[in-house]
GROMACS .gro file of C-alpha atoms in nm:
model
  193
    1MET     CA    1  -1.578  -0.625  -1.905
    2VAL     CA    2  -1.772  -0.669  -2.226
    3ARG     CA    3  -1.614  -0.672  -2.639
    4GLY     CA    4  -1.242  -0.711  -2.497
    5GLY     CA    5  -1.288  -0.385  -2.243
    6GLN     CA    6  -1.003  -0.371  -1.978
    7GLY     CA    7  -1.081  -0.302  -1.659
    8LEU     CA    8  -0.919   0.008  -1.565
    9ALA     CA    9  -0.807   0.225  -1.196
   10ARG     CA   10  -0.674   0.562  -1.165
   11VAL     CA   11  -0.363   0.591  -1.094
   12ALA     CA   12  -0.421   0.888  -0.838
   13CYS     CA   13  -0.603   0.725  -0.608
   14VAL     CA   14  -0.426   0.433  -0.589
   15VAL     CA   15  -0.159   0.682  -0.455
   16ARG     CA   16  -0.357   0.768  -0.274
   17ALA     CA   17  -0.470   0.458  -0.086
   18GLY     CA   18  -0.223   0.431   0.175
   19ALA     CA   19  -0.231   0.768   0.235
   20ALA     CA   20  -0.470   0.755   0.510
   21PRO     CA   21  -0.409   0.428   0.709
   22LEU     CA   22  -0.056   0.539   0.781
   23TRP     CA   23  -0.156   0.894   0.871
   24TRP     CA   24  -0.404   0.760   1.152
   25LEU     CA   25  -0.175   0.440   1.206
   26GLY     CA   26   0.143   0.642   1.234
   27VAL     CA   27  -0.052   0.902   1.462
   28CYS     CA   28  -0.222   0.686   1.692
   29ALA     CA   29   0.128   0.457   1.747
   30ALA     CA   30   0.334   0.783   1.785
   31GLY     CA   31   0.032   0.857   2.051
   32ALA     CA   32   0.080   0.561   2.263
   33GLY     CA   33   0.479   0.575   2.219
   34VAL     CA   34   0.459   0.897   2.419
   35LEU     CA   35   0.275   0.743   2.711
   36VAL     CA   36   0.672   0.541   2.734
   37PRO     CA   37   0.888   0.658   2.862
   38GLY     CA   38   1.138   0.457   2.672
   39LEU     CA   39   1.522   0.479   2.630
   40THR     CA   40   1.594   0.742   2.509
   41GLY     CA   41   1.353   0.942   2.693
   42ARG     CA   42   1.090   1.162   2.528
   43ARG     CA   43   1.218   1.460   2.386
   44ILE     CA   44   1.474   1.261   2.197
   45GLY     CA   45   1.227   1.074   2.128
   46VAL     CA   46   1.024   1.353   1.892
   47LEU     CA   47   1.308   1.549   1.777
   48ALA     CA   48   1.410   1.174   1.612
   49GLY     CA   49   1.037   1.122   1.548
   50ALA     CA   50   1.028   1.440   1.364
   51VAL     CA   51   1.324   1.437   1.198
   52LEU     CA   52   1.178   1.061   1.004
   53PHE     CA   53   0.896   1.198   0.939
   54VAL     CA   54   1.049   1.488   0.736
   55LEU     CA   55   1.234   1.236   0.546
   56ALA     CA   56   0.929   0.973   0.510
   57ALA     CA   57   0.757   1.216   0.329
   58ALA     CA   58   1.045   1.309   0.094
   59LEU     CA   59   1.147   0.981   0.016
   60VAL     CA   60   0.788   0.853  -0.057
   61ALA     CA   61   0.713   1.197  -0.235
   62TYR     CA   62   0.974   1.267  -0.473
   63PRO     CA   63   1.099   0.900  -0.654
   64ARG     CA   64   1.016   0.759  -0.971
   65ARG     CA   65   0.855   1.111  -1.055
   66LYS     CA   66   1.103   1.040  -1.375
   67ARG     CA   67   0.843   0.689  -1.429
   68TYR     CA   68   0.521   0.868  -1.393
   69ALA     CA   69   0.584   1.106  -1.583
   70ALA     CA   70   0.753   0.891  -1.884
   71LEU     CA   71   0.388   0.709  -1.883
   72ALA     CA   72   0.158   0.993  -1.912
   73ARG     CA   73   0.355   1.156  -2.164
   74GLY     CA   74   0.252   0.760  -2.318
   75ALA     CA   75  -0.126   0.821  -2.230
   76ALA     CA   76  -0.267   0.643  -2.502
   77ARG     CA   77  -0.720   0.770  -2.522
   78ALA     CA   78  -0.934   0.471  -2.311
   79ALA     CA   79  -1.116   0.277  -2.563
   80LYS     CA   80  -1.505   0.312  -2.561
   81HIS     CA   81  -1.602  -0.059  -2.375
   82ASP     CA   82  -1.271  -0.030  -2.105
   83VAL     CA   83  -1.498  -0.018  -1.762
   84LEU     CA   84  -1.360   0.289  -1.516
   85GLN     CA   85  -1.300   0.132  -1.174
   86ASP     CA   86  -1.464   0.364  -0.857
   87ARG     CA   87  -1.260   0.434  -0.584
   88ALA     CA   88  -1.346   0.292  -0.344
   89VAL     CA   89  -1.281   0.005  -0.483
   90THR     CA   90  -0.936   0.122  -0.574
   91VAL     CA   91  -0.848   0.244  -0.195
   92ARG     CA   92  -1.043  -0.135  -0.078
   93ASN     CA   93  -0.855  -0.319  -0.341
   94TRP     CA   94  -0.555  -0.134  -0.202
   95ARG     CA   95  -0.602  -0.167   0.185
   96ARG     CA   96  -0.697  -0.559   0.197
   97GLY     CA   97  -0.373  -0.616  -0.106
   98HIS     CA   98  -0.117  -0.437   0.177
   99ARG     CA   99  -0.373  -0.525   0.570
  100TRP     CA  100  -0.077  -0.703   0.645
  101TRP     CA  101   0.178  -0.510   0.643
  102LEU     CA  102   0.035  -0.268   0.753
  103LEU     CA  103  -0.050  -0.432   1.044
  104LEU     CA  104   0.359  -0.562   1.150
  105ALA     CA  105   0.409  -0.216   1.074
  106PHE     CA  106   0.195  -0.093   1.418
  107LEU     CA  107   0.317  -0.330   1.556
  108ALA     CA  108   0.685  -0.231   1.495
  109ALA     CA  109   0.637   0.062   1.570
  110LEU     CA  110   0.473   0.079   1.865
  111GLY     CA  111   0.708  -0.118   1.980
  112GLY     CA  112   1.002   0.101   1.812
  113SER     CA  113   0.918   0.284   2.153
  114PHE     CA  114   1.035   0.137   2.376
  115ALA     CA  115   1.348   0.243   2.241
  116ALA     CA  116   1.251   0.642   2.074
  117PRO     CA  117   0.879   0.743   2.213
  118ALA     CA  118   0.743   0.853   1.979
  119ALA     CA  119   0.996   0.818   1.663
  120GLY     CA  120   0.843   0.469   1.481
  121GLY     CA  121   0.493   0.653   1.485
  122MET     CA  122   0.616   0.907   1.403
  123LEU     CA  123   0.802   0.740   1.074
  124LEU     CA  124   0.471   0.533   0.983
  125ALA     CA  125   0.264   0.881   0.945
  126GLY     CA  126   0.552   1.053   0.755
  127CYS     CA  127   0.518   0.800   0.503
  128GLY     CA  128   0.111   0.881   0.462
  129ALA     CA  129   0.216   1.220   0.384
  130GLY     CA  130   0.439   1.141   0.113
  131LEU     CA  131   0.211   0.949   0.000
  132TRP     CA  132  -0.056   1.274  -0.054
  133LEU     CA  133   0.218   1.427  -0.170
  134LYS     CA  134   0.258   1.156  -0.415
  135ALA     CA  135  -0.095   1.235  -0.494
  136ALA     CA  136  -0.078   1.583  -0.534
  137TRP     CA  137   0.117   1.612  -0.746
  138LEU     CA  138  -0.057   1.330  -0.986
  139GLY     CA  139  -0.346   1.580  -0.941
  140ARG     CA  140  -0.125   1.908  -1.052
  141ARG     CA  141  -0.026   1.688  -1.388
  142GLU     CA  142  -0.399   1.536  -1.468
  143ARG     CA  143  -0.536   1.925  -1.366
  144ALA     CA  144  -0.201   2.062  -1.655
  145GLY     CA  145  -0.294   1.756  -1.931
  146GLU     CA  146  -0.661   1.829  -1.918
  147ALA     CA  147  -0.667   1.462  -1.839
  148LEU     CA  148  -0.752   1.141  -1.562
  149LEU     CA  149  -0.444   0.871  -1.569
  150TRP     CA  150  -0.619   0.509  -1.520
  151VAL     CA  151  -0.382   0.207  -1.541
  152ARG     CA  152  -0.511  -0.189  -1.584
  153VAL     CA  153  -0.637  -0.316  -1.294
  154ASP     CA  154  -0.490  -0.648  -1.368
  155TRP     CA  155  -0.132  -0.479  -1.363
  156LEU     CA  156  -0.149  -0.318  -1.013
  157ARG     CA  157   0.043  -0.599  -0.759
  158ARG     CA  158  -0.171  -0.694  -0.504
  159GLY     CA  159  -0.408  -0.361  -0.605
  160GLY     CA  160  -0.107  -0.165  -0.537
  161ARG     CA  161   0.269  -0.033  -0.766
  162PRO     CA  162   0.114   0.192  -1.064
  163ALA     CA  163   0.442   0.251  -1.157
  164GLY     CA  164   0.607  -0.113  -1.134
  165LYS     CA  165   0.771  -0.296  -1.411
  166ALA     CA  166   0.503  -0.509  -1.500
  167VAL     CA  167   0.295  -0.134  -1.552
  168LYS     CA  168   0.397  -0.141  -1.967
  169ALA     CA  169   0.143   0.153  -2.004
  170TYR     CA  170  -0.169   0.438  -1.946
  171ARG     CA  171  -0.486   0.529  -2.085
  172SER     CA  172  -0.584   0.860  -1.999
  173THR     CA  173  -0.961   1.015  -1.998
  174GLY     CA  174  -1.104   1.355  -1.975
  175VAL     CA  175  -1.120   1.528  -1.601
  176ALA     CA  176  -1.503   1.473  -1.553
  177ALA     CA  177  -1.461   1.012  -1.626
  178GLY     CA  178  -1.467   0.900  -1.309
  179ASP     CA  179  -1.590   0.904  -0.926
  180ALA     CA  180  -1.270   1.061  -0.816
  181ALA     CA  181  -1.114   1.386  -0.906
  182PRO     CA  182  -0.739   1.542  -1.029
  183GLY     CA  183  -0.549   1.437  -0.735
  184GLY     CA  184  -0.769   1.130  -0.603
  185SER     CA  185  -0.978   1.302  -0.399
  186ARG     CA  186  -1.331   1.268  -0.355
  187ARG     CA  187  -1.538   1.434  -0.619
  188ARG     CA  188  -1.674   1.772  -0.473
  189THR     CA  189  -2.101   1.716  -0.602
  190ALA     CA  190  -2.248   2.072  -0.678
  191ALA     CA  191  -2.480   2.201  -0.360
  192PRO     CA  192  -2.832   2.200  -0.479
  193VAL     CA  193  -2.934   2.524  -0.603
   0.00000   0.00000   0.00000
């Protein structure tokens, strides 16, 4: 970073970074859990898992929206010397910072299958779905405001928490900045003519 510029990570990319690992670990844990009859039986375990999936998705997707909206409204324009972090680096930092929590969550979901088959895995997958929903909501805000939202990298704890207490403000850029589309997904490149 030159001349006082800050390293900036996309807010939507940070939110979205945990979605895929949580989803796939949850799907794997649920699939393995179905193979074990468990204490409650498969039918009750799967039904409980479906309820947990919906609850987890809602509880992850909707909280702290007011904080995100307030930070977005107060976003200052990114400076000329700010360094925009690539999407892949943001995702890698989040996953490195949370790898042990992901492993523990996966093992807990697998262990829970002995009580209620598939329920723990579906809970984990619901958390991943909730993160996708929150990133999609952020993407809609970015499109409506025609500005991408960024957060200083040094304010992120273990690569995550883009609306945590340490985050004082967001920065914004035009929608063409960076290598990720609004919502944090990979930017689709135009096909050659």
